[in-house]
Every structure is written in structure tokens, then in C-alpha cells.
Short mmCIF file of C-alpha atoms and ligand atoms in Angstrom, two decimals:
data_model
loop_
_atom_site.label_atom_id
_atom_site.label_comp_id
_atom_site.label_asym_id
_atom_site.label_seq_id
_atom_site.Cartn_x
_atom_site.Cartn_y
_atom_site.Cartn_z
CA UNK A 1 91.81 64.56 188.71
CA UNK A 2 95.28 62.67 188.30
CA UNK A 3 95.68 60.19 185.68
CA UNK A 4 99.51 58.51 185.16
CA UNK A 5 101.32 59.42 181.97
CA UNK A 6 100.48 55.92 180.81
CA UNK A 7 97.00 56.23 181.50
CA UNK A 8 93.45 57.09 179.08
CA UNK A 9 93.39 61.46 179.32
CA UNK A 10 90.01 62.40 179.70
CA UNK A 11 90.20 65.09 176.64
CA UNK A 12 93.09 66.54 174.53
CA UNK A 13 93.16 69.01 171.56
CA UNK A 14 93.98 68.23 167.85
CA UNK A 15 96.45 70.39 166.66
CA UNK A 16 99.26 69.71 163.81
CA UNK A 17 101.60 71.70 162.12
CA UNK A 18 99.01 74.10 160.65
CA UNK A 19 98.38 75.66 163.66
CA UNK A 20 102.15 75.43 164.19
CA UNK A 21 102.59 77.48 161.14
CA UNK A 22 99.87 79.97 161.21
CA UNK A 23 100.72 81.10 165.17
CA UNK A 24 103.86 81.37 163.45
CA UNK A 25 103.06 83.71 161.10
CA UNK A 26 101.21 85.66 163.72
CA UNK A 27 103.95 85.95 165.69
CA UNK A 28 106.12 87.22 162.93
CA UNK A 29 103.75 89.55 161.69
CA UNK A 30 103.81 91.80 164.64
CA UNK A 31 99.79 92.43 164.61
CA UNK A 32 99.17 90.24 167.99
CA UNK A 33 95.98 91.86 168.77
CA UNK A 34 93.40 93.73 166.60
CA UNK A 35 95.00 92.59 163.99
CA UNK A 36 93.51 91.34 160.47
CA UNK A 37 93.46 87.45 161.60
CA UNK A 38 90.71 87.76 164.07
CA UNK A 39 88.87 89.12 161.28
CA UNK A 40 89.34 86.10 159.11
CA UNK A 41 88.66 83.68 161.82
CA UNK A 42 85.27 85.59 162.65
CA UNK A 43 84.15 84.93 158.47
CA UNK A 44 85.34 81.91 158.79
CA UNK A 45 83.14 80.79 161.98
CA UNK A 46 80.33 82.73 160.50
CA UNK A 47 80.59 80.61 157.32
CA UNK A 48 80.46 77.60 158.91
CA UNK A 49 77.70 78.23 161.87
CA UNK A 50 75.71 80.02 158.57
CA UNK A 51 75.24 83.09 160.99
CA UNK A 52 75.88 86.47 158.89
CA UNK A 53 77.85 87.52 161.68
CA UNK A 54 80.19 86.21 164.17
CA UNK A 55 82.19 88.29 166.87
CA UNK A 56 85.47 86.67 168.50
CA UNK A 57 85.66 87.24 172.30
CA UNK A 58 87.67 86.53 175.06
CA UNK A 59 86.02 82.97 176.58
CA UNK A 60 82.49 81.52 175.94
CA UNK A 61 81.70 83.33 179.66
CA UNK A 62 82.33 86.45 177.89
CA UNK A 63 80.39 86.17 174.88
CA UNK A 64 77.36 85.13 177.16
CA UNK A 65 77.89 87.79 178.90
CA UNK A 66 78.26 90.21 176.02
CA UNK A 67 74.11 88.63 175.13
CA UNK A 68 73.05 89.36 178.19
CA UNK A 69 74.16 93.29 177.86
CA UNK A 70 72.87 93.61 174.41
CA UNK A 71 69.56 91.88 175.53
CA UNK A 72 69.28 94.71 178.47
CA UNK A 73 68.79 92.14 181.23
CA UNK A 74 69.47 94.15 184.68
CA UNK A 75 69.22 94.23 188.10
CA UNK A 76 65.67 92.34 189.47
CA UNK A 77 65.10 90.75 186.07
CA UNK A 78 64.53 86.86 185.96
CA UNK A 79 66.23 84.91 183.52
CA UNK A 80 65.32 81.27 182.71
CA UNK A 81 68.22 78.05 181.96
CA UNK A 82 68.86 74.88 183.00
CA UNK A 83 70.19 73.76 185.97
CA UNK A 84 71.79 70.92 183.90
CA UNK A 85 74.52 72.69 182.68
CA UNK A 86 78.46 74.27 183.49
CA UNK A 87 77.59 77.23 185.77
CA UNK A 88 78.35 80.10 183.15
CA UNK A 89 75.22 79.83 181.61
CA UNK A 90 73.85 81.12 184.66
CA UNK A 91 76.70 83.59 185.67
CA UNK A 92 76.45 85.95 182.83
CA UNK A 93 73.29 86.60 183.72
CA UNK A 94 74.08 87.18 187.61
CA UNK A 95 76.88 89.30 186.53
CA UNK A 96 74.11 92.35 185.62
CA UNK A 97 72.20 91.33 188.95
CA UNK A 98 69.37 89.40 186.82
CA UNK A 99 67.95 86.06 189.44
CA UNK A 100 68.26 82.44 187.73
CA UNK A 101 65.16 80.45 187.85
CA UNK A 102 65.80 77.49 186.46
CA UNK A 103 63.87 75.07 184.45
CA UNK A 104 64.13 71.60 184.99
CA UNK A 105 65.50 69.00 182.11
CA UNK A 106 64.14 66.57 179.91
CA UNK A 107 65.34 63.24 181.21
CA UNK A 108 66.45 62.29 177.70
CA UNK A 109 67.85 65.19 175.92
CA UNK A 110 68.78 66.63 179.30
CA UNK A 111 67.97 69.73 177.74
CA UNK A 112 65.61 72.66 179.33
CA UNK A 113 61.93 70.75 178.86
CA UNK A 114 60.49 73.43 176.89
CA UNK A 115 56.84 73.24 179.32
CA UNK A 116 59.03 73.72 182.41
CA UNK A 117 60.39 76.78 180.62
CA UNK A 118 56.83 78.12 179.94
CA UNK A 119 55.78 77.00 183.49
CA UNK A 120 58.44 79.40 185.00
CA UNK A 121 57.67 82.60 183.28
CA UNK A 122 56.86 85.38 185.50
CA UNK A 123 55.88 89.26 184.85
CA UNK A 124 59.74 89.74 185.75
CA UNK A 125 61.42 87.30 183.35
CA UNK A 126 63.31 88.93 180.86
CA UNK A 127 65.23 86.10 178.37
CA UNK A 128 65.80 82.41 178.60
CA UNK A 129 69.18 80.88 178.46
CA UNK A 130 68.93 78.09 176.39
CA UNK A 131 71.76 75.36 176.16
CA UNK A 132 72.74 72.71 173.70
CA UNK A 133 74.17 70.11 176.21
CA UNK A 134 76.91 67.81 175.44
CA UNK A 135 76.47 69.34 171.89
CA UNK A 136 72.54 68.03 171.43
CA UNK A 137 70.62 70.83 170.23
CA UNK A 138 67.88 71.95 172.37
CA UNK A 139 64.11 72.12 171.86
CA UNK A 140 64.78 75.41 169.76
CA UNK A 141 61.20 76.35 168.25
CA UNK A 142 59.46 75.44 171.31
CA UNK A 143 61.82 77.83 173.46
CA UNK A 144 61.10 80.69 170.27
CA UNK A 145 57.90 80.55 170.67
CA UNK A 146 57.97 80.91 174.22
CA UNK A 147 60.26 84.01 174.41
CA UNK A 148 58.14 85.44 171.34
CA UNK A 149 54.65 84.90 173.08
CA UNK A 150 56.13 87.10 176.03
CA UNK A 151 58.55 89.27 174.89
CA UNK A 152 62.03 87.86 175.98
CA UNK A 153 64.91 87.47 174.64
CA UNK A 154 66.31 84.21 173.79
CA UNK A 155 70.12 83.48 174.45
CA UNK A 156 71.53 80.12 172.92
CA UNK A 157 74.35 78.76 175.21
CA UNK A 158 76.22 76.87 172.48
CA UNK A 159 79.11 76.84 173.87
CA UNK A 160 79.55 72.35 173.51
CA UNK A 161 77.60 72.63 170.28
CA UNK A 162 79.73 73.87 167.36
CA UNK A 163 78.61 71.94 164.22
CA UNK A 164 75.20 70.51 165.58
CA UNK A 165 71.90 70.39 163.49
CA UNK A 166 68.63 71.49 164.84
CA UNK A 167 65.64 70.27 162.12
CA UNK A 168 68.42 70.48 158.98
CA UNK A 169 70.55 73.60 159.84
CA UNK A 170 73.94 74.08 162.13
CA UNK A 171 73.05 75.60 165.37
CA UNK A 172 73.95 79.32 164.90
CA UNK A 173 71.55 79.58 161.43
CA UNK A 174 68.17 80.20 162.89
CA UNK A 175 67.76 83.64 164.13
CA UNK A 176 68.46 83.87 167.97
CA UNK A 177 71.87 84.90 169.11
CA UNK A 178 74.69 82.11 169.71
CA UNK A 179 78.00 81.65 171.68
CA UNK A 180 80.68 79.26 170.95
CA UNK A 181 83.47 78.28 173.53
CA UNK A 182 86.82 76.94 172.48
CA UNK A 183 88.56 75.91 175.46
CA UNK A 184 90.72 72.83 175.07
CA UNK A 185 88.21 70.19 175.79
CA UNK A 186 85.70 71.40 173.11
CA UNK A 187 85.98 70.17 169.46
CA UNK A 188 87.87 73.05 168.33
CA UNK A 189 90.11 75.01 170.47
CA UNK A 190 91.90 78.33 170.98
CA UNK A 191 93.02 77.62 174.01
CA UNK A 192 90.91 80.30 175.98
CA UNK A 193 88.30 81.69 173.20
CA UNK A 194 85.09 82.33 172.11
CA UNK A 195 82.52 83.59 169.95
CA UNK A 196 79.08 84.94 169.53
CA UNK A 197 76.91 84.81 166.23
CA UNK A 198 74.08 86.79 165.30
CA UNK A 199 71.79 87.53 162.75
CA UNK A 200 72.03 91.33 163.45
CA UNK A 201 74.62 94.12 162.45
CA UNK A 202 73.26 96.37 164.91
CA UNK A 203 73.82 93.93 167.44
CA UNK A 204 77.14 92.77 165.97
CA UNK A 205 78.71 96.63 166.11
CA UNK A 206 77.72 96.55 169.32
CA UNK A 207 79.61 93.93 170.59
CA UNK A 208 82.78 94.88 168.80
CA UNK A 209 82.30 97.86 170.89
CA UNK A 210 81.41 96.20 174.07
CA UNK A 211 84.13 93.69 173.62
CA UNK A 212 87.25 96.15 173.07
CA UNK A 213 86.73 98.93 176.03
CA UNK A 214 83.50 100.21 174.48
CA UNK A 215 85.09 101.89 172.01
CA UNK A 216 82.66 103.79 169.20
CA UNK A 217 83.11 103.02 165.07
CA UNK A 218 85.07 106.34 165.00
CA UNK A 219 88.27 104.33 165.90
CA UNK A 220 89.68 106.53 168.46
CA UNK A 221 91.59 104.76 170.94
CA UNK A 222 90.63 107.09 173.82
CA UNK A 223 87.27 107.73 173.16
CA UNK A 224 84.64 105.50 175.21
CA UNK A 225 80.66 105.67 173.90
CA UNK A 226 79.34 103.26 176.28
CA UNK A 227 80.42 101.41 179.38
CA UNK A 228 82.87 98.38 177.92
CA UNK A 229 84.94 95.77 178.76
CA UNK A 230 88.69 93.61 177.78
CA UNK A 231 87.02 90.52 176.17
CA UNK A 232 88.63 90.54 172.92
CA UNK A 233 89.95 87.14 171.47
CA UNK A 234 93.90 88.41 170.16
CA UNK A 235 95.28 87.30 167.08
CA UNK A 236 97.42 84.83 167.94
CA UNK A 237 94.41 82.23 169.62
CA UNK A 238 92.83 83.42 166.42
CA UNK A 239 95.22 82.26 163.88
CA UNK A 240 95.05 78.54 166.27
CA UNK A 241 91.05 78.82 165.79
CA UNK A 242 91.48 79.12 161.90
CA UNK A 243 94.00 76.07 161.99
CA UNK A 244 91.00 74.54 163.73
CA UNK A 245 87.68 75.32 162.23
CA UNK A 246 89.41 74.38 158.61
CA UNK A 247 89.46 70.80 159.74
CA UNK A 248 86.23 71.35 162.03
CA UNK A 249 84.89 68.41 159.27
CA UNK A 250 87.21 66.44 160.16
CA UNK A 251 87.42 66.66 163.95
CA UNK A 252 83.06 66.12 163.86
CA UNK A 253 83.82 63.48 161.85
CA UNK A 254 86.23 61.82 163.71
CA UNK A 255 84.68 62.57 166.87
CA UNK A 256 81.37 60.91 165.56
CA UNK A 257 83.40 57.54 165.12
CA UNK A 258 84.64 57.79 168.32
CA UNK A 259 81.54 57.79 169.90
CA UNK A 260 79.92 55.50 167.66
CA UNK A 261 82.47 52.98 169.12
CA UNK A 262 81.80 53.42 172.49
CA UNK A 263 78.57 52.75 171.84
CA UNK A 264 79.32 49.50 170.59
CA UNK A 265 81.63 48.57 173.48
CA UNK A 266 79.60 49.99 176.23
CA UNK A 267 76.31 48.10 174.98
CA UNK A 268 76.74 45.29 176.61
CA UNK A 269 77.45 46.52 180.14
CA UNK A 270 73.85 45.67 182.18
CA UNK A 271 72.56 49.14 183.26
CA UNK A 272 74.61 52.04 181.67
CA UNK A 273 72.58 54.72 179.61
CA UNK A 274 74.41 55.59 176.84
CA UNK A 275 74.14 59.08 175.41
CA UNK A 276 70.74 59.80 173.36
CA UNK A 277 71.20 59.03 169.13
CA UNK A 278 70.38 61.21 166.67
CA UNK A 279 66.92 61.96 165.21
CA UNK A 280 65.63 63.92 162.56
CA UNK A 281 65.50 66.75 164.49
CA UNK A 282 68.88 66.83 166.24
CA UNK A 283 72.19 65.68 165.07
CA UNK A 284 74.62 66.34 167.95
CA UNK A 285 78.11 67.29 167.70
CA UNK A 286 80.06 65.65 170.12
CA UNK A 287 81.74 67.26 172.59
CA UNK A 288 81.44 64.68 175.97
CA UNK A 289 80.88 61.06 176.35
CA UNK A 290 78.99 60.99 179.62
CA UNK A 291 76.97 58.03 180.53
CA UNK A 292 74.37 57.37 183.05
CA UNK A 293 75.66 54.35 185.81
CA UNK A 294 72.69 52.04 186.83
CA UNK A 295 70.97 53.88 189.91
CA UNK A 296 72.09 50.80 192.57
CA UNK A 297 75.46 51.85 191.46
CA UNK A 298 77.97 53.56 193.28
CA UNK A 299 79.38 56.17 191.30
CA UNK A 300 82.68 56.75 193.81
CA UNK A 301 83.60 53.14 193.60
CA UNK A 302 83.47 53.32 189.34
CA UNK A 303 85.62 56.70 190.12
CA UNK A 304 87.99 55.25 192.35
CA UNK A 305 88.67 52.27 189.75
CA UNK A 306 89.50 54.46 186.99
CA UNK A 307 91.52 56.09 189.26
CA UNK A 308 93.48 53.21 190.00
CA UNK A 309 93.74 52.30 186.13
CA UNK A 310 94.44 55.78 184.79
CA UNK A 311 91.44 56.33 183.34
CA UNK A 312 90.45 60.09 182.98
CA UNK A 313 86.89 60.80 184.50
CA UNK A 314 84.80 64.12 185.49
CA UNK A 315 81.55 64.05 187.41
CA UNK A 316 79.74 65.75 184.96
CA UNK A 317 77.60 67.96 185.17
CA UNK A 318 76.68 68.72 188.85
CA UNK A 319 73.06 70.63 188.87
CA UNK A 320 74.10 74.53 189.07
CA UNK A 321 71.51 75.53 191.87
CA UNK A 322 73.45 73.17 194.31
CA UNK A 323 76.49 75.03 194.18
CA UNK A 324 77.42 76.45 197.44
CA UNK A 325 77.78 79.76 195.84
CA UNK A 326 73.79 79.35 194.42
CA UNK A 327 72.31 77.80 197.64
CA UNK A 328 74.10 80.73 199.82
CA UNK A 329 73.09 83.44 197.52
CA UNK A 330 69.30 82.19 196.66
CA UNK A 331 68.44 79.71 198.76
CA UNK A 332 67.98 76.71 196.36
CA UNK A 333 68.20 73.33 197.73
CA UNK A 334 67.21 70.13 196.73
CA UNK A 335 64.52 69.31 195.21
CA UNK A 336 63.98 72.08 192.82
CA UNK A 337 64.75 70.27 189.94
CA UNK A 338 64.21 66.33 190.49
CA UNK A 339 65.44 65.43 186.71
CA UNK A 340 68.76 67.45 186.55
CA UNK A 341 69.47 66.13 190.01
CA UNK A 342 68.77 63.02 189.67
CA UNK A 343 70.96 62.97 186.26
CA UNK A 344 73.83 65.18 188.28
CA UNK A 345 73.85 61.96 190.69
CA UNK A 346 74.43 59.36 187.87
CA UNK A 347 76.28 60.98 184.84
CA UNK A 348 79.94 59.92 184.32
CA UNK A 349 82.24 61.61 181.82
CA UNK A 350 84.34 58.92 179.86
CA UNK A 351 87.69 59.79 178.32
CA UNK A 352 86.74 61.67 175.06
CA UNK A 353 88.61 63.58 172.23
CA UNK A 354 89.10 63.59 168.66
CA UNK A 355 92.24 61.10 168.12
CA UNK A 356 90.76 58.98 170.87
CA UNK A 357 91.46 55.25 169.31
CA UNK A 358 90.13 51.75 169.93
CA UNK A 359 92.86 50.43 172.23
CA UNK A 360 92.32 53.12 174.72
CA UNK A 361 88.09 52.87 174.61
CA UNK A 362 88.68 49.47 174.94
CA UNK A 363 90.10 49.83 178.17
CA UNK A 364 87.94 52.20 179.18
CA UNK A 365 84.76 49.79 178.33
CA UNK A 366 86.71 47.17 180.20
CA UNK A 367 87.04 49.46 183.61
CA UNK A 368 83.73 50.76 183.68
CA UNK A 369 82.64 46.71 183.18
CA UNK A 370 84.70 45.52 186.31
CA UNK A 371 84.14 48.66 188.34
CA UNK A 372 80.18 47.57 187.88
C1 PLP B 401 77.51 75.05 178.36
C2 PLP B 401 78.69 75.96 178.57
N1 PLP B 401 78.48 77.27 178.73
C3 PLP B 401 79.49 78.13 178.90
C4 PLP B 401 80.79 77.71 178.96
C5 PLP B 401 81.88 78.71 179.22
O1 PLP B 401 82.87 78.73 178.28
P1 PLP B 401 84.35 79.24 178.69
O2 PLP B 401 84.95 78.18 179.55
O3 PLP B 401 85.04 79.40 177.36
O4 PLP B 401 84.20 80.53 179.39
C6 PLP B 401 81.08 76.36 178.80
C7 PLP B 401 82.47 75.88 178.83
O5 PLP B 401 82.88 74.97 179.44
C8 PLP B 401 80.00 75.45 178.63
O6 PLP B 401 80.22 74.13 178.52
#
């Protein structure tokens, strides 16, 4: 979408001369890929998430991917997610010919409803694909137990979720698999990045392998144990992720006040649905301010306002089994999942970042009032 220079972006990075500097040394080091910085970035996300291990990849996409090889999913298998969600989180599964059957959301969290997600097991299903939306954790223990009583693998699409607390610990702490994204919208970036935590060694040798060509532990640059791809993160976005995750305190901090003010601006405006608070289960860590517009209202009109004022917008999320690449390959239409598509129908993305100040929300609360 356009938005004038003058206008409200709908998401920016946070960067300062750290990053500036570190790149820098990068550069100047002449180790741009495999190098010894993508090794200090992975401790350093591993640290933070609490996972033991943490392996960098090329893009959140790949890292769910990567999960979905280690977990053996294949041709014919089912795999369960939300249809509330960006389309990845069912991609990396179609990638290995597995069929998404997807669970529909809990109108609050907008997260998989954990009895839909038990309803839709079949003899064929072979993991769920669970995902922290808009950086609220999902029902994890419910989903466990689930994949435990029949065998499947869990996969935790935590790609908007960096920094979020399921009952007391970060997301990336309790046991299953996890993959963080970092493109520039997220609350640390690397420009294209991401990364997948585990709890496993096995598991994490293996995707050092899988990510770099499927090379083995023997180090030889020509020698191929296993069917690999390119998804390596290279030092340089590494040294920018390091800049980032040591003020990741600061950006969830920062981020939290941001929304915290929106939520006192956009209070009084008759209808909107702001985003779900906290409980003691789930602290979220922010990564979107989308809001749901009254049902009577007309969702192009608000659009076309901001538009007109500069406001950035997106129309997020639209329900992934209604994309014309889904309904064309399996046949979904509407209807499958009443919740997520009645949520897809309503939910607005508001202008969001880290150094997002007062002026600009206030114009923002202002639009969204007079577009209503
Ligand atoms: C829920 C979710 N899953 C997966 C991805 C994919 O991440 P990437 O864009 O880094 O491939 C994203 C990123 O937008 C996401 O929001």
C-alpha cells in the first residue's frame, strides 16, 4: 500500500549505530558466511528464548520448513494449523506433499481452539502446526497433550512471538521445537532471517546439516550425507540480529507502551475490538496492532480514509484456505472455518513499530474515529 513521506508507516525497524558498527566489523573481517558471528547470534537467541539450542536459517519459511523434515512429515500425511495465520505456516508443510487441515480459531485469542485441533485428527495426521498469533502464545499444553495422546509431532510457528510468556516461561523454553522470523516488521530484524530452537542436539546437528547443503559433521565441503538445502542465515544479517536481540528488552518494552497507548486512544471509538490483554497465562509480545471494526462497518471505506491521510494499513490476516492457490489445489471454500473468516473479514492492522510515538497514534486514533 502507498503512504506519502509525510504520512504514519505501517512498521519500521529499530536500528542505531550498533548495528552500524557490528555489520561493520563483519564486513571488515572477511568471514561473510559461516563465519564465527552466526555462532554468537545463535547463543545469544538461545539464551534469551531459554532453548538449549538455537539454529540460524535463512527466513522463518525456512526454519519451518527445516521442522517439518526433521519431524518426517511426507507425501499423504495430514498436518493440522490454523487458517488464521500468514500462509507459511501451512507451506512448509505442502512443500514435502503433507495436506493442511485446518483447525478453526478461538474468537478471542485467535489462536488454533485446542478442541477443533483434537476434532480434526485423523489416522493420517502426522504433527500440528501451532502458531502464536500477533505474538499471543497459543493454547500450548492443550495442543501437547494432543500431539502426545496420538503420536504427532508438534511444530510451534513462532515466528511474531519472540519474547512472549506461555504460564511463566518465554515461548521457545518448553520442549516442542520453535521458529523465529526476523523480517523487518517483526520486533527484531535481520532483514531476511530466521531461527529454529530446540530442546534436542540430535535434532539441532541435523539442521546445521540440512540448512548448509546437507553437509555431514566431518566438515568436508563436497561431501553430502543427506538430501540438503541453501537456508543458512550469513554473517553479516547475523551480526544486525546480535545488534538487535541485545536491546530485544528494550524494543518489548517499548513496544508494550506503544500498544498500551493505543489502547487508551482507541477505547473510546463505539465498536472496535481491541487486541486481547494479558493473563496469567499469556503475556504477548507485540508484534501487530490489528483491531476488529464493528461488523456494520465497512472495512474499504476505513481503508480508503487512511489512504487519503497517509496512514499505513494491511488487511490482516486473510484466512489461508481462501487463497486462490488453497481453494484451486484442495478445494476449500467458505465456510470451513466460520471464526477465522469471520475475523479475516474484520481485522485491521494499525501502524505499529517500536519508536512509534504519541503524535502519530494520535492521528491514527483520530482516522479510524472519522472513517467510522
Ligand atoms: C506466523 C508466521 N509464520 C511464518 C512466517 C514466515 O517468516 P518469513 O517471512 O521470515 O519467511 C511469518 C512471517 O511473516 C509469520 O508471521
Amino acid at each position: 500500500m502507498k503512504v506519502e513521506q509525510s504520512g504514519v508507516p505501517l512498521s519500521g525497524p529499530y536500528l542505531d549505530e550498533r548495528e552500524e558498527q557490528l555489520v561493520l566489523e563483519v564486513l571488515r573481517s572477511g568471514r561473510l558466511s559461516l563465519g564465527p558471528t552466526i555462532d554468537a547470534f545463535e547463543e545469544l537467541v538461545a539464551a534469551k528464548t531459554g532453548a538449549p539450542y538455537a539454529a540460524a536459517v535463512s527466513s522463518g519459511t525456512t526454519g519451518l520448513h527445516l521442522l517439518c523434515v526433521t519431524a518426517g512429515i511426507s507425501a499423504g500425511d495430514e498436518v493440522i494449523t490454523t487458517p488464521y495465520s500468514f500462509a507459511a505456516s501451512a507451506n512448509c508443510f505442502i512443500y514435502e506433499g503433507a495436506v493442511p487441515v485446518f483447525a478453526d480459531i478461538d474468537r478471542a485469542t485467535l489462536n488454533m481452539d485446542p478442541r477443533a485441533v483434537e476434532a480434526a485428527v485423523t489416522p493420517r495426521t502426522k504433527a500440528i502446526v501451532a502458531v502464536d498469533i500477533y505474538g499471543y502464545p497459543c493454547e500450548l499444553d492443550e495442543l501437547r497433550a494432543t500431539a502426545d495422546r496420538h503420536g504427532l509431532a508438534l511444530i510451534q510457528d513462532s515466528c511474531e512471538a519472540l519474547g512472549a510468556e506461555y504460564r511463566g516461561a518465554t515461548i521457545g523454553s518448553h520442549g516442542p521445537s520453535a521458529v523465529f522470523a526476523f523480517y523487518p516488521n517483526k520486533q527484531i530484524t535481520t532483514g531476511e532471517g530466521g531461527i529454529v530452537t530446540t530442546h534436542s542436539e540430535e535434532e539441532w546437528r541435523l539442521l546445521r546439516s540440512l540448512r548448509n547443503q546437507g553437509r555431514g559433521d566431518s566438515g568436508g565441503w563436497l561431501e553430502h550425507v543427506r538430501l540438503g538445502y541453501n537456508y543458512r542465515l550469513d554473517d553479516v544479517r547475523a551480526a544486525l540480529g546480535i545488534g538487535q536481540i541485545e536491546k530485544l528488552d528494550e524494543i518489548l518494552a517499548l513496544r508494550r507502551d506503544v500498544a498500551a497507548r493505543y489502547g487508551e486512544l482507541l477505547r473510546g471509538i463505539d465498536g472496535v475490538e481491541l487486541p486481547l490483554p494479558d493473563d496469567a497465562d499469556h503475556r504477548r509480545s507485540w508484534f501487530v496492532y490489528v483491531v476488529l471494526l464493528p461488523s456494520n462497518a465497512d472495512r474499504e471505506r476505513v481503508i480508503a480514509h487512511f489512504e487519503r491521510e497517509g496512514i499505513g494499513y494491511n488487511r490482516y490476516l486473510p484466512s489461508i484456505h481462501l487463497q486462490p492457490y488453497m481453494r484451486e489445489r484442495f478445494g476449500f471454500s467458505e465456510g470451513l472455518c466460520p471464526v477465522s473468516e469471520g475475523v479475516s473479514s474484520r481485522s485491521l492492522a494499525l501502524p505499529f513499530f517500536t519508536a512509534l510515538g504519541r503524535d502519530a497514534q494520535e492521528r491514527v486514533a483520530e482516522a479510524l474515529a472519522a472513517a467510522l
